[in-house]
Short mmCIF file of C-alpha atoms and ligand atoms in Angstrom, two decimals:
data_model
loop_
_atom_site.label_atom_id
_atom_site.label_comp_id
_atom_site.label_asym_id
_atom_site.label_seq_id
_atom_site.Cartn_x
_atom_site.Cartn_y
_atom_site.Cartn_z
CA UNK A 1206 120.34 96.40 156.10
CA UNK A 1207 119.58 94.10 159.34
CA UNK A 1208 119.76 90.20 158.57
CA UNK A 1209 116.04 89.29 158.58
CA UNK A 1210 116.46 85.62 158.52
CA UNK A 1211 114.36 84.53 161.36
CA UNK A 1212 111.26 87.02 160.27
CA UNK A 1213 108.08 85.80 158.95
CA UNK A 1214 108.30 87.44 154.92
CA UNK A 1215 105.49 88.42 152.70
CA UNK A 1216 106.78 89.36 149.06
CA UNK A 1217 105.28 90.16 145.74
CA UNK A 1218 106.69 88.40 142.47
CA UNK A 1219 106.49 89.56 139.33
CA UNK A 1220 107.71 87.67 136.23
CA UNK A 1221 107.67 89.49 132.65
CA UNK A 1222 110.90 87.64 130.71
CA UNK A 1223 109.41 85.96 128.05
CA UNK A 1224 106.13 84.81 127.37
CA UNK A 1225 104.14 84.30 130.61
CA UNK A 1226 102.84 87.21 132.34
CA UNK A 1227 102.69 86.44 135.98
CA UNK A 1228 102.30 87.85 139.72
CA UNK A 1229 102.69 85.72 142.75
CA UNK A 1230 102.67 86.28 146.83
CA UNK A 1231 104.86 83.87 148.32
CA UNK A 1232 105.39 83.78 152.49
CA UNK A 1233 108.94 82.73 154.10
CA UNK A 1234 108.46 82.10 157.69
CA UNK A 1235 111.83 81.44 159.68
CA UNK A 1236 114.37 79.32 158.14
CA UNK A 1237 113.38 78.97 154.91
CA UNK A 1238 109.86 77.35 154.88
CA UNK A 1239 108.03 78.96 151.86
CA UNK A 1240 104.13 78.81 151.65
CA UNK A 1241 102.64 80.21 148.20
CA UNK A 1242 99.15 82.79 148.97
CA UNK A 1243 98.45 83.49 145.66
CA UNK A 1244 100.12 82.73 141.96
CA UNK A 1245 99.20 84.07 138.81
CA UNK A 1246 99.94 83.21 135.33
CA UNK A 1247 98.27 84.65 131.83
CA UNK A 1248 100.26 82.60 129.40
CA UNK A 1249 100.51 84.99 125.87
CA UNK A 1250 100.40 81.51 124.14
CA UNK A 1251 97.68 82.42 121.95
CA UNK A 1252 99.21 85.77 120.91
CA UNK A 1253 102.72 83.86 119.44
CA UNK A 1254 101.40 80.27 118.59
CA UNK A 1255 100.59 81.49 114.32
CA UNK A 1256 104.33 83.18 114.46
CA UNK A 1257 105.50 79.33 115.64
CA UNK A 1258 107.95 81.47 118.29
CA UNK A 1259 108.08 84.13 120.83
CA UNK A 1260 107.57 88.03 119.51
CA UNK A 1261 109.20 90.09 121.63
CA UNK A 1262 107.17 93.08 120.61
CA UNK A 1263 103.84 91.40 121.07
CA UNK A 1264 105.17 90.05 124.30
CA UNK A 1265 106.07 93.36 125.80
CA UNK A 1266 102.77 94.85 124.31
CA UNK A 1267 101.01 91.93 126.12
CA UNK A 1268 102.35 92.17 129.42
CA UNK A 1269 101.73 95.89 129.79
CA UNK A 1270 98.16 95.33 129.35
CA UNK A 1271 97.40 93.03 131.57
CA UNK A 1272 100.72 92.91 134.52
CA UNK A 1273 98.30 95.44 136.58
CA UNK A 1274 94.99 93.52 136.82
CA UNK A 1275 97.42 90.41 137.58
CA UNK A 1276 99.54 92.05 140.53
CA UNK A 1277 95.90 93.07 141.93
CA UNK A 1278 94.63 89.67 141.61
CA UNK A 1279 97.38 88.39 143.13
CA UNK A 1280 97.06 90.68 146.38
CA UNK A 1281 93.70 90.21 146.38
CA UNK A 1282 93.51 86.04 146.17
CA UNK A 1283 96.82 85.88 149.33
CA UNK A 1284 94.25 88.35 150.68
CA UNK A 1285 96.90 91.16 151.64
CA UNK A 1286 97.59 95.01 150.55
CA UNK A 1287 100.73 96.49 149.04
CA UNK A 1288 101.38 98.03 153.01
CA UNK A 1289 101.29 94.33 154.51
CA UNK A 1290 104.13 93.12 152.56
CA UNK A 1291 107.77 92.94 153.37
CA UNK A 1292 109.23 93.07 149.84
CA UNK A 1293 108.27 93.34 146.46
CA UNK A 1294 110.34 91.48 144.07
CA UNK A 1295 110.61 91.81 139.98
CA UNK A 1296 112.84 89.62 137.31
CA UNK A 1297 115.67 92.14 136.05
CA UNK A 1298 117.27 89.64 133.40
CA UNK A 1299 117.75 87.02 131.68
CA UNK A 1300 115.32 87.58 128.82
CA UNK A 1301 113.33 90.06 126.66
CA UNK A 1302 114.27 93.64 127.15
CA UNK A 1303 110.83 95.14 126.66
CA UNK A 1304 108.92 92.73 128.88
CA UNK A 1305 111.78 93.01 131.47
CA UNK A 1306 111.62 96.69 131.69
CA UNK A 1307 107.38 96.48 131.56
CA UNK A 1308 107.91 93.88 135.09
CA UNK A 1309 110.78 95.91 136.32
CA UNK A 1310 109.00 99.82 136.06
CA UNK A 1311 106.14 98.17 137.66
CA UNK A 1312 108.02 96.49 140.65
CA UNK A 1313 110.01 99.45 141.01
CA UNK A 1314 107.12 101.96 141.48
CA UNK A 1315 105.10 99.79 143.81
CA UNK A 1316 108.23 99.18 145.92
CA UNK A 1317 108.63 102.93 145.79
CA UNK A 1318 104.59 103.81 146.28
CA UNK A 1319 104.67 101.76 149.30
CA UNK A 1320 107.75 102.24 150.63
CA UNK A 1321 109.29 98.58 150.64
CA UNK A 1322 112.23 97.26 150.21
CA UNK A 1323 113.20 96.22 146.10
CA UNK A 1324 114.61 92.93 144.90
CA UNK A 1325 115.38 92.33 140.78
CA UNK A 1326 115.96 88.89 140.60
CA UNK A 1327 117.87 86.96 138.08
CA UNK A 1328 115.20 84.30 136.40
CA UNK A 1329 117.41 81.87 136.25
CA UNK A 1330 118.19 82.25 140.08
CA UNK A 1331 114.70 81.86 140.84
CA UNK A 1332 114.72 78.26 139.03
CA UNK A 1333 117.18 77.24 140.67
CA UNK A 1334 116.01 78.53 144.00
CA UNK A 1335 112.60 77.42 143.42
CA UNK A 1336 113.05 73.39 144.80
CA UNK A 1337 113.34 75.54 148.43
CA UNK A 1338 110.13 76.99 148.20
CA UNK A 1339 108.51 73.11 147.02
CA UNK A 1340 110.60 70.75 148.88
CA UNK A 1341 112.32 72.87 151.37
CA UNK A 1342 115.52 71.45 150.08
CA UNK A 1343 119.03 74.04 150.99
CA UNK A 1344 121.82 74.26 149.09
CA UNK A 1345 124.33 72.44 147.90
CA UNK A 1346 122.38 70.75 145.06
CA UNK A 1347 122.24 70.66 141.51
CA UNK A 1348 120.05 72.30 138.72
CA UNK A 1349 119.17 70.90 135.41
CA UNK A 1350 117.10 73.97 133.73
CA UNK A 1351 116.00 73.10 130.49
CA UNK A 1352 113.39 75.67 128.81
CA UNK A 1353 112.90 77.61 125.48
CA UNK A 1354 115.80 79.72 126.27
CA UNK A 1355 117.87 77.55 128.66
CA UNK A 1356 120.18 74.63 128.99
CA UNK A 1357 122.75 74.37 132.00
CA UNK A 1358 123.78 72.42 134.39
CA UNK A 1359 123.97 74.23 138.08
CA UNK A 1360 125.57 74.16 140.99
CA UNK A 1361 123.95 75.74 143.69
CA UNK A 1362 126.47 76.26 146.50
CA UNK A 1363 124.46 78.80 148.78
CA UNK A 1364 122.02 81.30 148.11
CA UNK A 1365 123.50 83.94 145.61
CA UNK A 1366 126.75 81.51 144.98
CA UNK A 1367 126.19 79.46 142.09
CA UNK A 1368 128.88 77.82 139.54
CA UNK A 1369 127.33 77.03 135.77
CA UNK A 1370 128.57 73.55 135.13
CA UNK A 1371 127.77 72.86 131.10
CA UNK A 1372 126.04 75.57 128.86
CA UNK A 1373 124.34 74.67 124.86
CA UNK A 1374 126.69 75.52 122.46
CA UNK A 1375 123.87 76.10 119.54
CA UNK A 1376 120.19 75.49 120.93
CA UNK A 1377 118.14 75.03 124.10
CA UNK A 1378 116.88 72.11 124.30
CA UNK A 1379 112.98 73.19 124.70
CA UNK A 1380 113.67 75.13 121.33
CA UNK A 1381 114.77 72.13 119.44
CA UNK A 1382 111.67 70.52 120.84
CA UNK A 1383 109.68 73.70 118.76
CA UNK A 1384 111.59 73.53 115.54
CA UNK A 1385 111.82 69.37 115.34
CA UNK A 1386 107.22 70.16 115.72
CA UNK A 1387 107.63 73.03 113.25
CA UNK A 1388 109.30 70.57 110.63
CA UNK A 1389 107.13 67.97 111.26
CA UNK A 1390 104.01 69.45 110.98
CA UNK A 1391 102.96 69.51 114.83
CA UNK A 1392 101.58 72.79 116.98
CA UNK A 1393 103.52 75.28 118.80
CA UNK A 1394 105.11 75.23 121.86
CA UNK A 1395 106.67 71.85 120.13
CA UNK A 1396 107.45 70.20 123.10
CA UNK A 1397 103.93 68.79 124.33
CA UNK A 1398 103.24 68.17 121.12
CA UNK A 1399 106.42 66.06 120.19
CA UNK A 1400 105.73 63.91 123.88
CA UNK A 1401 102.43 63.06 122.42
CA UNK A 1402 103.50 62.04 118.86
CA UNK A 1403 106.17 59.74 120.50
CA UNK A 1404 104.23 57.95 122.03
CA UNK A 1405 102.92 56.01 119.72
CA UNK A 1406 106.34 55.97 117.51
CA UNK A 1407 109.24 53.18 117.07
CA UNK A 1408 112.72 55.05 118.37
CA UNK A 1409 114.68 52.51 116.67
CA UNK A 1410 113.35 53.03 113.15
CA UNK A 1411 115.22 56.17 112.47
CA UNK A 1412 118.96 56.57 114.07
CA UNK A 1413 119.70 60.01 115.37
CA UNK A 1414 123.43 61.13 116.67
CA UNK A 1415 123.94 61.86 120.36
CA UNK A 1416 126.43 64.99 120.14
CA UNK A 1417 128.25 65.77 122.71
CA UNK A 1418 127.79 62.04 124.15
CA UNK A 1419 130.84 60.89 125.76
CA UNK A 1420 132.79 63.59 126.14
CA UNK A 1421 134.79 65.10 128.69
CA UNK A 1422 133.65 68.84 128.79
CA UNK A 1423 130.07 68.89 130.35
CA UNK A 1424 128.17 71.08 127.12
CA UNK A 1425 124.83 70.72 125.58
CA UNK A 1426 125.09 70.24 121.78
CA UNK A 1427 121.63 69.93 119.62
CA UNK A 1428 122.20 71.11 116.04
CA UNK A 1429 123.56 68.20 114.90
CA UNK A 1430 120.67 66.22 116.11
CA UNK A 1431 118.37 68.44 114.55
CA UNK A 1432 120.14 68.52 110.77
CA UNK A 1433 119.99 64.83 110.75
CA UNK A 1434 116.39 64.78 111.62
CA UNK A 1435 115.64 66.88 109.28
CA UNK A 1436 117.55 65.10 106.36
CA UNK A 1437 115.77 61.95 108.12
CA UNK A 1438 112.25 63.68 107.42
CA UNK A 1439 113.13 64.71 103.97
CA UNK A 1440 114.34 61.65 102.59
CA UNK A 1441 111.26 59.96 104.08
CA UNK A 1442 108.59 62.75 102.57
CA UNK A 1443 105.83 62.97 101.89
CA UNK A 1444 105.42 62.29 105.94
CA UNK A 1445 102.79 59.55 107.15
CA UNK A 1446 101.22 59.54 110.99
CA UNK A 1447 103.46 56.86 111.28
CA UNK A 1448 106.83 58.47 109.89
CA UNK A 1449 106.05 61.56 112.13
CA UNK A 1450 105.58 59.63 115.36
CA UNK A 1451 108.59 57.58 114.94
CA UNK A 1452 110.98 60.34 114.18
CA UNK A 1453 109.17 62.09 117.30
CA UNK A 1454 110.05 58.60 119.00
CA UNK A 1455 113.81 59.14 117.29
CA UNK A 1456 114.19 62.76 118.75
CA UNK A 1457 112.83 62.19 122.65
CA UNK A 1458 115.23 59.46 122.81
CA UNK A 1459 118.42 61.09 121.52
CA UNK A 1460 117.61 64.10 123.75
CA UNK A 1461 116.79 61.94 126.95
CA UNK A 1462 120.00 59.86 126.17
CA UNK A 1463 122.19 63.40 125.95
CA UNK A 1464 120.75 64.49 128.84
CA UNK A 1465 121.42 61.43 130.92
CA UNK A 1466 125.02 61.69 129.70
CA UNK A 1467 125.27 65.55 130.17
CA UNK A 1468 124.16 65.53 133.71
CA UNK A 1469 126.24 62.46 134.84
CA UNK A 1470 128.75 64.36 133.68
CA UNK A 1471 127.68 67.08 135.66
CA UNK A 1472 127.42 65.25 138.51
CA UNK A 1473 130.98 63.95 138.39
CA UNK A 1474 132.48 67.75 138.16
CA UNK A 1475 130.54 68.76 141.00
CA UNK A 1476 130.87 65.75 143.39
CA UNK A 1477 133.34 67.43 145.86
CA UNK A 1478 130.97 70.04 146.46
CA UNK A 1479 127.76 68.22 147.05
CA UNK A 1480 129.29 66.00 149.77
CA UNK A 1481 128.93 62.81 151.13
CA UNK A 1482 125.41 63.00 152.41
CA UNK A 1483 122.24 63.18 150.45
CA UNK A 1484 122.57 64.46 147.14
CA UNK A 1485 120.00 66.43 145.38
CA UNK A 1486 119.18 66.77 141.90
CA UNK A 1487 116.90 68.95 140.59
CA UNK A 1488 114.85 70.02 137.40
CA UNK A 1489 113.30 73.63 136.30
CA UNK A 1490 111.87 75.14 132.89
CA UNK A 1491 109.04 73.70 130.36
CA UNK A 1492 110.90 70.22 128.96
CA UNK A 1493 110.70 69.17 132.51
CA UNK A 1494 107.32 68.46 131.96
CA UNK A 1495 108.34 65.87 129.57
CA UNK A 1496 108.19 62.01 131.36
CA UNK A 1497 110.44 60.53 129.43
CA UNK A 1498 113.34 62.60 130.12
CA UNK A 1499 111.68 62.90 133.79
CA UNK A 1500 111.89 58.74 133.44
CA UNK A 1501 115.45 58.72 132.29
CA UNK A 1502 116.89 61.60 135.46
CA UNK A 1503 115.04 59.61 137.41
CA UNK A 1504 117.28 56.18 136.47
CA UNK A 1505 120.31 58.34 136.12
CA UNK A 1506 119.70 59.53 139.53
CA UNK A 1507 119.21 56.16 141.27
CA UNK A 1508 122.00 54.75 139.87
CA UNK A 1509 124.04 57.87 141.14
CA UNK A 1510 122.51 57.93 144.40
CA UNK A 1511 120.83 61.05 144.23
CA UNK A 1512 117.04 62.15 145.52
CA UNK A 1513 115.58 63.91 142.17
CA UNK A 1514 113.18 66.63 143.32
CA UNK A 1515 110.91 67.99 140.29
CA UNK A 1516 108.69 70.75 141.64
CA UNK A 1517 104.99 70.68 140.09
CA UNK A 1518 104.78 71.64 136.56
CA UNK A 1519 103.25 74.75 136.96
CA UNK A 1520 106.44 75.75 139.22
CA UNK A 1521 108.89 74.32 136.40
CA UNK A 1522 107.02 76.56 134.04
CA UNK A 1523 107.67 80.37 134.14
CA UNK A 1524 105.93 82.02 137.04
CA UNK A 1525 105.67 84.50 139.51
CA UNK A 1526 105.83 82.47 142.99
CA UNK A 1527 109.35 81.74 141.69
CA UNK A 1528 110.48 85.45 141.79
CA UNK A 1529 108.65 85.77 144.78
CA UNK A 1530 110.57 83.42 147.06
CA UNK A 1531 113.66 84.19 145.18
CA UNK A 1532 112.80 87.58 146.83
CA UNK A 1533 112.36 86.37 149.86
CA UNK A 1534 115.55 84.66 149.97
CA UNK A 1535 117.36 87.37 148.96
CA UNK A 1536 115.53 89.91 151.35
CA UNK A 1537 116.43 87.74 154.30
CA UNK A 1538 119.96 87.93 153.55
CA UNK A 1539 119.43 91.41 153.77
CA UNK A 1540 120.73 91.50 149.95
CA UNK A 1541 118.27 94.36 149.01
CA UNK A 1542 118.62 96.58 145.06
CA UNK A 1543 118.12 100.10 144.10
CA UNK A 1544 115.43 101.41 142.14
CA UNK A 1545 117.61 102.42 139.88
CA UNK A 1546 118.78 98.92 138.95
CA UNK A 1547 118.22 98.58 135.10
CA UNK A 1548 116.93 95.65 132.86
CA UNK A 1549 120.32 93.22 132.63
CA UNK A 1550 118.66 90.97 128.94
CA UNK A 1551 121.96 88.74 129.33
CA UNK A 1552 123.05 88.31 132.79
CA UNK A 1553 124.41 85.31 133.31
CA UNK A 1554 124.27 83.50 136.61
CA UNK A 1555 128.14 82.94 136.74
CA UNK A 1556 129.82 85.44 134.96
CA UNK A 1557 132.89 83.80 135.84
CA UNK A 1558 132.28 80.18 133.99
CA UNK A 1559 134.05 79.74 130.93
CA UNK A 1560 132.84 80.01 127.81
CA UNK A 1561 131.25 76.81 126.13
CA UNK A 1562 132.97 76.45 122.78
CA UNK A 1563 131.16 76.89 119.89
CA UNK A 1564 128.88 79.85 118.53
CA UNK A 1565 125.93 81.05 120.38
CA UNK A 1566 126.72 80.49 123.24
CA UNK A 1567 123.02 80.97 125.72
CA UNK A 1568 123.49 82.95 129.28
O1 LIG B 1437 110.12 77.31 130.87
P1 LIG B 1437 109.21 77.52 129.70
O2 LIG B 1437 107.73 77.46 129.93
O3 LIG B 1437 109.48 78.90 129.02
C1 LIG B 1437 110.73 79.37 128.66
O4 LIG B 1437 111.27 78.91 127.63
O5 LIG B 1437 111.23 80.24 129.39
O6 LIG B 1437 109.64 76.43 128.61
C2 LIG B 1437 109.01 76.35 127.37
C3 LIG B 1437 109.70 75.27 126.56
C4 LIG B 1437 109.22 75.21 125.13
O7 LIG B 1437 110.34 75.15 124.28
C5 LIG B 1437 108.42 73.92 125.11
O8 LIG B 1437 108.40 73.28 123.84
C6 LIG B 1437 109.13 73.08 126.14
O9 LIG B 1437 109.47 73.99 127.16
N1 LIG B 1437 108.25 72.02 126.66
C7 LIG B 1437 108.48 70.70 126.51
C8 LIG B 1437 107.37 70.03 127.08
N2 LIG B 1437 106.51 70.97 127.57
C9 LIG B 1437 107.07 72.18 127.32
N3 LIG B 1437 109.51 70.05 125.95
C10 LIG B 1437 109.45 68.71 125.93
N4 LIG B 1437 108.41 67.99 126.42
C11 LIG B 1437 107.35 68.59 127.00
N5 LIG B 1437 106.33 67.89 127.48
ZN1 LIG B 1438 112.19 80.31 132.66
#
């Protein structure tokens, strides 16, 4: 296929991984200046919150009934038919198989319907992609993407050439956000929830261990941090307002302080390839929502000399404008799939990293 760099690209997004059902129209005029038309998102929120977690067969059951009325909304709010567009774009992996194949089936037979060119995208690419849509930063930079189901540290060389710099050995970080809320009594997704109860907590009252702090590898370690709040909690029961907000306090601060040590790291192992010149950190998934850890990358990052760029939360989040431009990125690279590219659930974005060590190990 011809290079289509310099072309003016409409593409259609669709974004089925997990729990967010979403469909997006994203434009990519020239080189690489990204305008969002439309962007969709029915969050299934409501359908997993009394399961505390993400069920994969409500999610799947969820996004086939609504992914339709969303892709038509989208068209219809960038105010542009399936024949206008240059591309239609669908995530193919990381994630849940049967809301992956509900996004992909659908992308697929639209592209095919209309005769346009078909891009699966890797979600995680489209994170990292996604501060080039917002800030119309290029690559080299470097990802933080902390979510539910991701922790890693990225190096984004070019489009489509990325090196995974640290991985989580147990947890993500957003999903020891949901099970330190779970075992202290707060709502689901924990995260928000946790923020709030901080706030008006004492950090100092109950230590937490920093694992992983210090040490040479780059990995993400949280299951330590969450046995030891949890024997913190339990020797402390029955819990007061109080109790709860300070070992909320206790939590955000051990996780902002391993992420400020993770990511320096991070930042040393990849300093020969960002350069001399301006170097760019960025942040994607849910916990980048949080401030204080926002607070904390942004100190790291000044004392580093780096420019932190943290799209708006709504683009951190899951969406569809995200596969969108990833599909326009791809598309004018000419880097094009097959329709009969199947669902990839782990597809990691550098197959070639080594493993982290430790068991359960996330893509
Ligand atoms: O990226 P996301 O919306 O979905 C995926 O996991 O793919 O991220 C959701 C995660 C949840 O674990 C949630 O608890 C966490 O992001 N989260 C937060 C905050 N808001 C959402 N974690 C910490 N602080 C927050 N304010
Ligand atoms: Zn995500």
């Amino acid at each position: 296929m011809q290079n289509t760099s310099e072309q003016r690209l409409l593409v259609l997004g669709i974004e089925t991984s997990c729990d967010e059902t979403a469909a997006a129209v994203v434009v990519r005029d020239g080189e690489a200046e990204g305008r969002i038309l439309s962007n969709v998102v029915r969050s299934q929120l409501a359908e997993h919150s009394p399961y505390g977690g993400v069920v994969p067969e409500i999610a799947a059951r969820a996004h086939v009934e609504c992914l339709d009325t969303l892709v038509a909304a989208a068209l219809a709010e960038a105010g542009v038919t399936l024949a206008d567009l240059s591309g239609i774009a669908a995530t193919a992996g990381p994630g849940l198989n049967g809301g992956l194949v509900v996004g992909l089936v659908t992308g697929k037979t639209l592209a095919l319907a209309a005769g346009k060119p078909f891009l699966a995208i890797n979600h995680l690419e489209a994170h990292a992609l996604t501060v080039g849509l917002t800030d119309g930063l290029a690559p080299p930079y470097l990802v933080l993407l902390v979510s539910g189901g991701h922790t890693q540290t990225l190096l984004v060389e070019d489009v489509g050439r990325y090196r995974r710099i640290g991985t989580t050995v147990d947890d993500a970080i957003g999903e020891a956000f949901d099970k330190t809320a779970k075992l202290l009594g707060l709502g689901y997704p924990g995260g928000p929830e946790v923020e709030r109860a901080a706030r008006a907590g004492d950090a100092r009252r109950f230590p937490l261990p920093r694992p992983m702090v210090g040490r040479a590898e780059p990995h993400f370690s949280l299951a330590g941090l969450k046995t030891a709040l949890r024997q913190r909690a339990e020797a402390a029961a029955p819990l007061s307002d109080q109790d709860i907000a300070d070992l909320s306090a206790a939590f955000e601060a051990a996780v902002c302080d391993i992420i400020v040590d993770r990511v320096g790291r991070a930042m040393d192992l990849s300093a020969g390839s960002l350069g001399e010149g301006a170097r760019v950190l960025t942040i994607a998934g849910g916990v980048a929502a949080n401030k204080s850890i926002a607070r904390a990358l942004a100190g790291l990052a000044d004392a580093r000399g780096f420019h932190l760029a943290v799209p708006p939360a709504a683009l951190c989040t899951d969406n569809g404008a995200m596969i969108a431009w990833a599909g326009a990125e791809r598309l004018a690279r000419g880097l094009t799939d097959e329709l009969d590219v199947a669902a990839k659930p782990r597809w990691p974005l550098d197959p070639g990293a080594p493993a982290a060590i430790g068991a359960g190990v996330k893509a």
